PDB file of C-alpha atoms in Angstrom:
ATOM      1  CA  UNK O   1       9.814  46.294  -7.091  1.00  0.00           C
ATOM      2  CA  UNK O   2       6.148  45.711  -7.946  1.00  0.00           C
ATOM      3  CA  UNK O   3       7.182  43.900 -11.124  1.00  0.00           C
ATOM      4  CA  UNK O   4       9.364  41.468  -9.162  1.00  0.00           C
ATOM      5  CA  UNK O   5       6.530  40.816  -6.738  1.00  0.00           C
ATOM      6  CA  UNK O   6       4.076  40.152  -9.592  1.00  0.00           C
ATOM      7  CA  UNK O   7       6.542  37.784 -11.311  1.00  0.00           C
ATOM      8  CA  UNK O   8       7.106  35.943  -8.043  1.00  0.00           C
ATOM      9  CA  UNK O   9       3.366  35.524  -7.480  1.00  0.00           C
ATOM     10  CA  UNK O  10       2.867  34.325 -11.062  1.00  0.00           C
ATOM     11  CA  UNK O  11       5.727  31.849 -10.716  1.00  0.00           C
ATOM     12  CA  UNK O  12       4.263  30.500  -7.481  1.00  0.00           C
ATOM     13  CA  UNK O  13       0.805  30.173  -9.031  1.00  0.00           C
ATOM     14  CA  UNK O  14       2.199  28.339 -12.049  1.00  0.00           C
ATOM     15  CA  UNK O  15       4.207  26.025  -9.809  1.00  0.00           C
ATOM     16  CA  UNK O  16       1.150  25.390  -7.633  1.00  0.00           C
ATOM     17  CA  UNK O  17      -1.013  24.621 -10.698  1.00  0.00           C
ATOM     18  CA  UNK O  18       1.594  22.193 -12.031  1.00  0.00           C
ATOM     19  CA  UNK O  19       1.836  20.497  -8.639  1.00  0.00           C
ATOM     20  CA  UNK O  20      -1.952  20.104  -8.466  1.00  0.00           C
ATOM     21  CA  UNK O  21      -2.090  18.696 -11.999  1.00  0.00           C
ATOM     22  CA  UNK O  22       0.593  16.181 -11.120  1.00  0.00           C
ATOM     23  CA  UNK O  23      -1.281  15.201  -7.958  1.00  0.00           C
ATOM     24  CA  UNK O  24      -4.560  14.851  -9.858  1.00  0.00           C
ATOM     25  CA  UNK O  25      -2.905  12.543 -12.410  1.00  0.00           C
ATOM     26  CA  UNK O  26      -1.306  10.482  -9.638  1.00  0.00           C
ATOM     27  CA  UNK O  27      -4.639  10.161  -7.833  1.00  0.00           C
ATOM     28  CA  UNK O  28      -6.328   9.053 -11.063  1.00  0.00           C
ATOM     29  CA  UNK O  29      -3.665   6.374 -11.648  1.00  0.00           C
ATOM     30  CA  UNK O  30      -3.797   5.263  -8.016  1.00  0.00           C
ATOM     31  CA  UNK O  31      -7.592   4.912  -7.965  1.00  0.00           C
ATOM     32  CA  UNK O  32      -7.542   2.838 -11.194  1.00  0.00           C
ATOM     33  CA  UNK O  33      -4.804   0.583  -9.791  1.00  0.00           C
ATOM     34  CA  UNK O  34      -6.508   0.210  -6.390  1.00  0.00           C
ATOM     35  CA  UNK O  35      -9.780  -0.757  -8.097  1.00  0.00           C
ATOM     36  CA  UNK O  36      -8.073  -3.462 -10.195  1.00  0.00           C
ATOM     37  CA  UNK O  37      -5.948  -4.795  -7.322  1.00  0.00           C
ATOM     38  CA  UNK O  38      -8.915  -5.063  -4.941  1.00  0.00           C
ATOM     39  CA  UNK O  39     -11.104  -6.693  -7.610  1.00  0.00           C
ATOM     40  CA  UNK O  40      -8.279  -9.118  -8.409  1.00  0.00           C
ATOM     41  CA  UNK O  41      -7.848 -10.014  -4.750  1.00  0.00           C
ATOM     42  CA  UNK O  42     -11.590 -10.303  -4.190  1.00  0.00           C
ATOM     43  CA  UNK O  43     -12.047 -12.680  -7.137  1.00  0.00           C
ATOM     44  CA  UNK O  44      -8.624 -14.361  -6.745  1.00  0.00           C
ATOM     45  CA  UNK O  45      -7.775 -13.206 -10.272  1.00  0.00           C
ATOM     46  CA  UNK O  46      -4.028 -12.751 -10.480  1.00  0.00           C
ATOM     47  CA  UNK O  47      -4.359 -11.408 -14.038  1.00  0.00           C
ATOM     48  CA  UNK O  48      -5.954  -8.242 -12.635  1.00  0.00           C
ATOM     49  CA  UNK O  49      -3.213  -7.776 -10.035  1.00  0.00           C
ATOM     50  CA  UNK O  50       0.006  -8.771 -11.786  1.00  0.00           C
ATOM     51  CA  UNK O  51       0.074  -5.896 -14.327  1.00  0.00           C
ATOM     52  CA  UNK O  52       0.729  -3.744 -11.241  1.00  0.00           C
ATOM     53  CA  UNK O  53       3.702  -5.854 -10.093  1.00  0.00           C
ATOM     54  CA  UNK O  54       7.018  -4.508 -11.349  1.00  0.00           C
ATOM     55  CA  UNK O  55       9.050  -7.243 -13.083  1.00  0.00           C
ATOM     56  CA  UNK O  56      12.320  -5.959 -11.607  1.00  0.00           C
ATOM     57  CA  UNK O  57      11.226  -5.648  -7.965  1.00  0.00           C
ATOM     58  CA  UNK O  58       8.403  -8.181  -7.524  1.00  0.00           C
ATOM     59  CA  UNK O  59       5.948  -7.988  -4.641  1.00  0.00           C
ATOM     60  CA  UNK O  60       6.857  -8.372  -0.981  1.00  0.00           C
ATOM     61  CA  UNK O  61       4.625  -9.894   1.680  1.00  0.00           C
ATOM     62  CA  UNK O  62       4.952  -8.350   5.151  1.00  0.00           C
ATOM     63  CA  UNK O  63       3.651 -10.564   7.950  1.00  0.00           C
ATOM     64  CA  UNK O  64       4.099 -11.383  11.622  1.00  0.00           C
ATOM     65  CA  UNK O  65       5.021 -14.733  13.109  1.00  0.00           C
ATOM     66  CA  UNK O  66       5.259 -15.124  16.885  1.00  0.00           C
ATOM     67  CA  UNK O  67       5.243 -11.334  17.166  1.00  0.00           C
ATOM     68  CA  UNK O  68       8.277 -10.848  14.881  1.00  0.00           C
ATOM     69  CA  UNK O  69       8.053  -9.104  11.543  1.00  0.00           C
ATOM     70  CA  UNK O  70       8.639 -11.344   8.522  1.00  0.00           C
ATOM     71  CA  UNK O  71       9.074 -10.738   4.828  1.00  0.00           C
ATOM     72  CA  UNK O  72       8.825 -12.870   1.681  1.00  0.00           C
ATOM     73  CA  UNK O  73       9.596 -11.612  -1.826  1.00  0.00           C
ATOM     74  CA  UNK O  74       7.596 -13.085  -4.725  1.00  0.00           C
ATOM     75  CA  UNK O  75       7.972 -12.520  -8.463  1.00  0.00           C
ATOM     76  CA  UNK O  76       4.234 -11.910  -8.765  1.00  0.00           C
ATOM     77  CA  UNK O  77       0.893 -12.583  -7.102  1.00  0.00           C
ATOM     78  CA  UNK O  78       0.049 -16.289  -7.131  1.00  0.00           C
ATOM     79  CA  UNK O  79      -3.041 -17.417  -5.234  1.00  0.00           C
ATOM     80  CA  UNK O  80      -1.804 -21.021  -5.084  1.00  0.00           C
ATOM     81  CA  UNK O  81       0.922 -19.805  -2.702  1.00  0.00           C
ATOM     82  CA  UNK O  82       0.255 -18.600   0.858  1.00  0.00           C
ATOM     83  CA  UNK O  83       0.697 -14.951   1.765  1.00  0.00           C
ATOM     84  CA  UNK O  84       3.573 -15.219   4.183  1.00  0.00           C
ATOM     85  CA  UNK O  85       2.639 -18.030   6.539  1.00  0.00           C
ATOM     86  CA  UNK O  86      -1.099 -17.508   6.108  1.00  0.00           C
ATOM     87  CA  UNK O  87      -2.443 -20.619   4.432  1.00  0.00           C
ATOM     88  CA  UNK O  88      -5.924 -19.578   3.426  1.00  0.00           C
ATOM     89  CA  UNK O  89      -6.999 -16.466   1.576  1.00  0.00           C
ATOM     90  CA  UNK O  90      -9.788 -14.417   3.066  1.00  0.00           C
ATOM     91  CA  UNK O  91     -12.873 -12.815   1.604  1.00  0.00           C
ATOM     92  CA  UNK O  92     -13.300  -9.096   1.157  1.00  0.00           C
ATOM     93  CA  UNK O  93     -16.504  -7.233   0.290  1.00  0.00           C
ATOM     94  CA  UNK O  94     -14.866  -4.094  -1.147  1.00  0.00           C
ATOM     95  CA  UNK O  95     -18.011  -1.971  -0.936  1.00  0.00           C
ATOM     96  CA  UNK O  96     -16.596   1.354   0.237  1.00  0.00           C
ATOM     97  CA  UNK O  97     -15.862   4.518  -1.749  1.00  0.00           C
ATOM     98  CA  UNK O  98     -12.260   5.752  -1.847  1.00  0.00           C
ATOM     99  CA  UNK O  99     -11.223   8.246   0.840  1.00  0.00           C
ATOM    100  CA  UNK O 100      -7.848   9.975   0.789  1.00  0.00           C
ATOM    101  CA  UNK O 101      -6.451  10.123   4.307  1.00  0.00           C
ATOM    102  CA  UNK O 102      -4.999   8.084   7.149  1.00  0.00           C
ATOM    103  CA  UNK O 103      -6.529   4.674   7.816  1.00  0.00           C
ATOM    104  CA  UNK O 104      -8.102   3.977  11.197  1.00  0.00           C
ATOM    105  CA  UNK O 105      -6.212   1.967  13.797  1.00  0.00           C
ATOM    106  CA  UNK O 106      -6.520  -1.802  13.967  1.00  0.00           C
ATOM    107  CA  UNK O 107      -7.466  -3.299  17.323  1.00  0.00           C
ATOM    108  CA  UNK O 108      -5.279  -6.436  17.426  1.00  0.00           C
ATOM    109  CA  UNK O 109      -6.838  -7.699  20.658  1.00  0.00           C
ATOM    110  CA  UNK O 110     -10.398  -7.679  19.267  1.00  0.00           C
ATOM    111  CA  UNK O 111      -9.223  -8.312  15.688  1.00  0.00           C
ATOM    112  CA  UNK O 112     -11.189  -5.484  14.134  1.00  0.00           C
ATOM    113  CA  UNK O 113     -10.805  -2.034  12.662  1.00  0.00           C
ATOM    114  CA  UNK O 114     -11.991   0.921  14.733  1.00  0.00           C
ATOM    115  CA  UNK O 115     -13.658   2.344  11.615  1.00  0.00           C
ATOM    116  CA  UNK O 116     -14.487   0.707   8.286  1.00  0.00           C
ATOM    117  CA  UNK O 117     -13.749   2.168   4.851  1.00  0.00           C
ATOM    118  CA  UNK O 118     -11.319   2.264   1.925  1.00  0.00           C
ATOM    119  CA  UNK O 119      -8.460   4.629   2.756  1.00  0.00           C
ATOM    120  CA  UNK O 120      -5.571   5.793   0.565  1.00  0.00           C
ATOM    121  CA  UNK O 121      -2.752   7.462   2.465  1.00  0.00           C
ATOM    122  CA  UNK O 122      -0.497   9.489   0.171  1.00  0.00           C
ATOM    123  CA  UNK O 123       3.162  10.178   1.041  1.00  0.00           C
ATOM    124  CA  UNK O 124       3.304   7.238   3.421  1.00  0.00           C
ATOM    125  CA  UNK O 125       6.441   6.411   5.406  1.00  0.00           C
ATOM    126  CA  UNK O 126       5.132   2.921   6.266  1.00  0.00           C
ATOM    127  CA  UNK O 127       7.862   0.950   4.447  1.00  0.00           C
ATOM    128  CA  UNK O 128      10.633   2.835   6.267  1.00  0.00           C
ATOM    129  CA  UNK O 129       8.820   2.198   9.561  1.00  0.00           C
ATOM    130  CA  UNK O 130       8.657  -1.517   8.809  1.00  0.00           C
ATOM    131  CA  UNK O 131      12.308  -1.601   7.699  1.00  0.00           C
ATOM    132  CA  UNK O 132      13.274  -0.097  11.076  1.00  0.00           C
ATOM    133  CA  UNK O 133      11.143  -2.676  12.925  1.00  0.00           C
ATOM    134  CA  UNK O 134      12.942  -5.772  11.572  1.00  0.00           C
ATOM    135  CA  UNK O 135      15.371  -7.579  13.841  1.00  0.00           C
ATOM    136  CA  UNK O 136      18.991  -6.507  13.288  1.00  0.00           C
ATOM    137  CA  UNK O 137      19.986  -9.860  11.759  1.00  0.00           C
ATOM    138  CA  UNK O 138      17.638  -9.149   8.806  1.00  0.00           C
ATOM    139  CA  UNK O 139      19.188  -6.264   6.818  1.00  0.00           C
ATOM    140  CA  UNK O 140      16.086  -5.626   4.693  1.00  0.00           C
ATOM    141  CA  UNK O 141      17.095  -2.011   3.984  1.00  0.00           C
ATOM    142  CA  UNK O 142      19.748  -3.384   1.609  1.00  0.00           C
ATOM    143  CA  UNK O 143      17.109  -5.065  -0.569  1.00  0.00           C
ATOM    144  CA  UNK O 144      16.012  -3.210  -3.692  1.00  0.00           C
ATOM    145  CA  UNK O 145      12.297  -3.410  -2.898  1.00  0.00           C
ATOM    146  CA  UNK O 146      12.906  -1.497   0.349  1.00  0.00           C
ATOM    147  CA  UNK O 147      15.316   0.973  -1.293  1.00  0.00           C
ATOM    148  CA  UNK O 148      12.730   2.077  -3.876  1.00  0.00           C
ATOM    149  CA  UNK O 149      10.371   2.980  -1.015  1.00  0.00           C
ATOM    150  CA  UNK O 150      12.757   5.257   0.900  1.00  0.00           C
ATOM    151  CA  UNK O 151      11.174   8.447  -0.484  1.00  0.00           C
ATOM    152  CA  UNK O 152       7.723   8.630   1.116  1.00  0.00           C
ATOM    153  CA  UNK O 153       6.489  10.963  -1.651  1.00  0.00           C
ATOM    154  CA  UNK O 154       6.488   7.915  -3.953  1.00  0.00           C
ATOM    155  CA  UNK O 155       4.661   5.614  -1.513  1.00  0.00           C
ATOM    156  CA  UNK O 156       0.942   5.074  -0.969  1.00  0.00           C
ATOM    157  CA  UNK O 157      -0.620   2.914   1.746  1.00  0.00           C
ATOM    158  CA  UNK O 158      -4.010   1.449   0.826  1.00  0.00           C
ATOM    159  CA  UNK O 159      -6.223   0.054   3.576  1.00  0.00           C
ATOM    160  CA  UNK O 160      -9.541  -1.660   2.998  1.00  0.00           C
ATOM    161  CA  UNK O 161     -10.699  -1.680   6.616  1.00  0.00           C
ATOM    162  CA  UNK O 162     -13.690  -3.973   6.865  1.00  0.00           C
ATOM    163  CA  UNK O 163     -14.704  -6.191   9.739  1.00  0.00           C
ATOM    164  CA  UNK O 164     -15.787  -9.630   8.601  1.00  0.00           C
ATOM    165  CA  UNK O 165     -18.914 -11.193   9.987  1.00  0.00           C
ATOM    166  CA  UNK O 166     -17.582 -14.661   9.260  1.00  0.00           C
ATOM    167  CA  UNK O 167     -14.553 -15.122  11.606  1.00  0.00           C
ATOM    168  CA  UNK O 168     -11.987 -14.558   8.836  1.00  0.00           C
ATOM    169  CA  UNK O 169      -8.350 -14.751   9.918  1.00  0.00           C
ATOM    170  CA  UNK O 170      -7.757 -11.250   8.555  1.00  0.00           C
ATOM    171  CA  UNK O 171     -10.222  -8.388   8.256  1.00  0.00           C
ATOM    172  CA  UNK O 172      -9.918  -6.279   5.148  1.00  0.00           C
ATOM    173  CA  UNK O 173      -6.865  -5.972   2.943  1.00  0.00           C
ATOM    174  CA  UNK O 174      -3.837  -3.699   3.120  1.00  0.00           C
ATOM    175  CA  UNK O 175      -1.179  -3.055   0.486  1.00  0.00           C
ATOM    176  CA  UNK O 176       1.505  -0.587  -0.515  1.00  0.00           C
ATOM    177  CA  UNK O 177       2.022   1.018  -3.908  1.00  0.00           C
ATOM    178  CA  UNK O 178       5.176   2.727  -5.145  1.00  0.00           C
ATOM    179  CA  UNK O 179       5.718   5.138  -8.010  1.00  0.00           C
ATOM    180  CA  UNK O 180       8.416   3.757 -10.291  1.00  0.00           C
ATOM    181  CA  UNK O 181       9.202   5.565 -13.575  1.00  0.00           C
ATOM    182  CA  UNK O 182       5.941   7.584 -13.440  1.00  0.00           C
ATOM    183  CA  UNK O 183       3.752   4.474 -12.921  1.00  0.00           C
ATOM    184  CA  UNK O 184       2.243   3.127  -9.694  1.00  0.00           C
ATOM    185  CA  UNK O 185       3.072  -0.489  -8.787  1.00  0.00           C
ATOM    186  CA  UNK O 186       1.967  -2.934  -6.093  1.00  0.00           C
ATOM    187  CA  UNK O 187       5.148  -3.447  -4.050  1.00  0.00           C
ATOM    188  CA  UNK O 188       3.954  -4.918  -0.742  1.00  0.00           C
ATOM    189  CA  UNK O 189       0.979  -6.823   0.600  1.00  0.00           C
ATOM    190  CA  UNK O 190       0.735  -6.108   4.315  1.00  0.00           C
ATOM    191  CA  UNK O 191      -0.813  -8.808   6.497  1.00  0.00           C
ATOM    192  CA  UNK O 192       0.881  -7.703   9.721  1.00  0.00           C
ATOM    193  CA  UNK O 193      -2.443  -7.253  11.539  1.00  0.00           C
ATOM    194  CA  UNK O 194      -2.688 -11.038  11.689  1.00  0.00           C
ATOM    195  CA  UNK O 195      -0.055 -12.915  13.671  1.00  0.00           C
ATOM    196  CA  UNK O 196       0.372 -16.311  11.976  1.00  0.00           C
ATOM    197  CA  UNK O 197       1.274 -18.106  15.213  1.00  0.00           C
TER     198      UNK O 197
END
C-alpha cells in the first residue's frame, strides 16, 4: 500500500514538473513574441510583426462600428491599410514590464484604462466571447481563425493599457496570440475599445 502511495506521489510530482517546464517555455516564447510585436507596432515595422502571423490563418482585426462588432481578415500586418475602419495608427509608449494576469477594465465613457501596464492573460476565452457577441447573420465561428481559438488553453490576450496624453483615438494596444503547432502566433488585433463611428 505504501509503495502505491509513493509511486502515485512520484508520478504526480513528475507530471507537475513537466507541466511547469512546458509553462515556462510557453511564457518565454510569449514574452519574446510580445516584445517583437509591440516594437513592430510602435515603430510601424511590419517586418517585426509578420513573422508572428501564421500564413494559413492570417491576422484578424476585431473592431466596433456603430456599437456592432466587426471583423476583417488580413493576410498579414500592413501599416498602409487601416485597422478595421480606423484610418490612422496611434502611438504607444510601451514602457511597462510584463505582468501575467488579467488586464484592467477599459472605461469607454472616459476613454481610458482604469490601471496602466502590460498584461498577459494566459488561457484566455476572449475569442469565444467575441464569437458569441457577433450578430447572428455573421457566422464567424465557422471561420478557421475562430476555430483555432476554441481551446482557451492555447489563447493569450495581451493588453498594453496606457492612457495617452495626446488625445489618441485609441489608448494602448491589445492583441491575441494563439499556439499553433507548438509556436505562438499573432491571430487577432483587438481595437474594440474604440468605436469607429
